[in-house]
Amino acid sequence: MADKDFFRVVLPWVDWGLSPNKKMHYQEKATLVKQHRTIARSKANEAIGFQNWIDADTLFSVWIFRQPTNHKRDTGNMRAAMKSYQDGIADALRIDDHVIKDEHLHLDGIKDGGEVELRLYEDVRQWLDDVTVLVTEKYDR
């Protein structure tokens, strides 16, 4: 499928105006959605240039969040805020994002400025192996 058995895109930390809990004017929110979808499409297109992407009917994802601060966050809201990113990546890969059947959210500490990494897998066994490694590393420290 891709280098290291998954397709990887690293994205900037998302604007939390995209969180479902954030109240704002619909036009302002629509602008944020469009901006983040465009950013994700651009980053995914860059990543496609470095990897061998093969289209699949079933994909599995891991979202890795490296927060800019130690602020406590609700992972459900974090995931919902990623919808624009997911749509932009799907645009670049020319897939419908409904093919993502299962996903794992992983909080991976603090990084200056923050970032969000999305990994897409075709092979469920590889996805499960990598999720197991991520979780084990996190809790065996």
C-alpha positions as a Python dict, from the first residue, in 0.01 Angstrom:
ca = {
    (1, 'M'): (0, 0, 0),
    (2, 'A'): (238, 266, 117),
    (3, 'D'): (573, 313, 279),
    (4, 'K'): (570, 137, 619),
    (5, 'D'): (234, -33, 550),
    (6, 'F'): (25, 281, 594),
    (7, 'F'): (-46, 616, 433),
    (8, 'R'): (66, 903, 660),
    (9, 'V'): (-28, 1271, 659),
    (10, 'V'): (91, 1519, 921),
    (11, 'L'): (-136, 1821, 961),
    (12, 'P'): (-114, 2143, 1160),
    (13, 'W'): (-305, 2166, 1487),
    (14, 'V'): (-669, 2224, 1406),
    (15, 'D'): (-858, 2544, 1488),
    (16, 'W'): (-1089, 2450, 1773),
    (17, 'G'): (-1357, 2666, 1619),
    (18, 'L'): (-1435, 2339, 1438),
    (19, 'S'): (-1524, 2167, 1765),
    (20, 'P'): (-1895, 2088, 1796),
    (21, 'N'): (-1897, 2274, 2129),
    (22, 'K'): (-1776, 2601, 1976),
    (23, 'K'): (-2057, 2844, 1899),
    (24, 'M'): (-1996, 3083, 1611),
    (25, 'H'): (-2172, 3235, 1313),
    (26, 'Y'): (-2237, 2976, 1041),
    (27, 'Q'): (-2045, 3175, 778),
    (28, 'E'): (-1738, 3197, 1000),
    (29, 'K'): (-1759, 2822, 1064),
    (30, 'A'): (-1801, 2753, 689),
    (31, 'T'): (-1484, 2953, 620),
    (32, 'L'): (-1289, 2747, 877),
    (33, 'V'): (-1423, 2422, 731),
    (34, 'K'): (-1316, 2523, 380),
    (35, 'Q'): (-970, 2637, 496),
    (36, 'H'): (-900, 2314, 685),
    (37, 'R'): (-1029, 2094, 402),
    (38, 'T'): (-796, 2277, 162),
    (39, 'I'): (-499, 2241, 399),
    (40, 'A'): (-561, 1868, 435),
    (41, 'R'): (-601, 1816, 59),
    (42, 'S'): (-271, 1997, -1),
    (43, 'K'): (-85, 1801, 268),
    (44, 'A'): (-228, 1472, 141),
    (45, 'N'): (-126, 1555, -215),
    (46, 'E'): (229, 1618, -90),
    (47, 'A'): (225, 1286, 95),
    (48, 'I'): (98, 1100, -213),
    (49, 'G'): (412, 1215, -393),
    (50, 'F'): (628, 1030, -141),
    (51, 'Q'): (421, 714, -107),
    (52, 'N'): (260, 445, -317),
    (53, 'W'): (-110, 486, -249),
    (54, 'I'): (-346, 207, -356),
    (55, 'D'): (-720, 265, -341),
    (56, 'A'): (-910, 27, -114),
    (57, 'D'): (-1270, -53, -30),
    (58, 'T'): (-1191, -73, 341),
    (59, 'L'): (-949, 143, 538),
    (60, 'F'): (-862, 173, 907),
    (61, 'S'): (-733, 492, 1065),
    (62, 'V'): (-527, 616, 1355),
    (63, 'W'): (-547, 983, 1455),
    (64, 'I'): (-244, 1085, 1661),
    (65, 'F'): (-283, 1415, 1845),
    (66, 'R'): (25, 1603, 1968),
    (67, 'Q'): (-124, 1894, 2159),
    (68, 'P'): (30, 2241, 2174),
    (69, 'T'): (-45, 2264, 2549),
    (70, 'N'): (-132, 2032, 2834),
    (71, 'H'): (-494, 2152, 2821),
    (72, 'K'): (-742, 1872, 2891),
    (73, 'R'): (-951, 1789, 2586),
    (74, 'D'): (-1248, 1568, 2513),
    (75, 'T'): (-1143, 1311, 2251),
    (76, 'G'): (-1493, 1303, 2101),
    (77, 'N'): (-1473, 1673, 2027),
    (78, 'M'): (-1117, 1634, 1903),
    (79, 'R'): (-1231, 1371, 1652),
    (80, 'A'): (-1532, 1574, 1540),
    (81, 'A'): (-1308, 1874, 1475),
    (82, 'M'): (-1106, 1658, 1232),
    (83, 'K'): (-1396, 1610, 986),
    (84, 'S'): (-1272, 1886, 753),
    (85, 'Y'): (-925, 1731, 753),
    (86, 'Q'): (-1067, 1387, 679),
    (87, 'D'): (-1274, 1524, 390),
    (88, 'G'): (-974, 1704, 239),
    (89, 'I'): (-761, 1389, 258),
    (90, 'A'): (-1040, 1185, 100),
    (91, 'D'): (-1059, 1446, -179),
    (92, 'A'): (-686, 1410, -250),
    (93, 'L'): (-701, 1030, -245),
    (94, 'R'): (-1019, 1032, -456),
    (95, 'I'): (-1202, 809, -210),
    (96, 'D'): (-1528, 837, -21),
    (97, 'D'): (-1447, 863, 349),
    (98, 'H'): (-1716, 604, 429),
    (99, 'V'): (-1452, 338, 348),
    (100, 'I'): (-1287, 412, 685),
    (101, 'K'): (-1444, 136, 892),
    (102, 'D'): (-1265, 162, 1227),
    (103, 'E'): (-1042, 419, 1387),
    (104, 'H'): (-829, 477, 1692),
    (105, 'L'): (-759, 812, 1861),
    (106, 'H'): (-423, 845, 2030),
    (107, 'L'): (-303, 1134, 2247),
    (108, 'D'): (74, 1152, 2213),
    (109, 'G'): (184, 1425, 2447),
    (110, 'I'): (282, 1784, 2380),
    (111, 'K'): (454, 1930, 2072),
    (112, 'D'): (536, 2296, 2022),
    (113, 'G'): (259, 2435, 1800),
    (114, 'G'): (79, 2099, 1804),
    (115, 'E'): (11, 1865, 1514),
    (116, 'V'): (-228, 1594, 1405),
    (117, 'E'): (-110, 1283, 1225),
    (118, 'L'): (-347, 1060, 1031),
    (119, 'R'): (-244, 709, 933),
    (120, 'L'): (-458, 504, 695),
    (121, 'Y'): (-419, 127, 668),
    (122, 'E'): (-559, -127, 422),
    (123, 'D'): (-457, -428, 632),
    (124, 'V'): (-658, -464, 954),
    (125, 'R'): (-385, -682, 1109),
    (126, 'Q'): (-121, -412, 1054),
    (127, 'W'): (-360, -151, 1193),
    (128, 'L'): (-426, -362, 1504),
    (129, 'D'): (-53, -427, 1550),
    (130, 'D'): (27, -55, 1531),
    (131, 'V'): (-260, 42, 1763),
    (132, 'T'): (-134, -218, 2011),
    (133, 'V'): (218, -73, 1994),
    (134, 'L'): (91, 284, 2042),
    (135, 'V'): (-123, 191, 2341),
    (136, 'T'): (144, -31, 2497),
    (137, 'E'): (412, 238, 2464),
    (138, 'K'): (178, 494, 2620),
    (139, 'Y'): (81, 290, 2924),
    (140, 'D'): (402, 94, 2983),
    (141, 'R'): (609, 407, 3046),
}
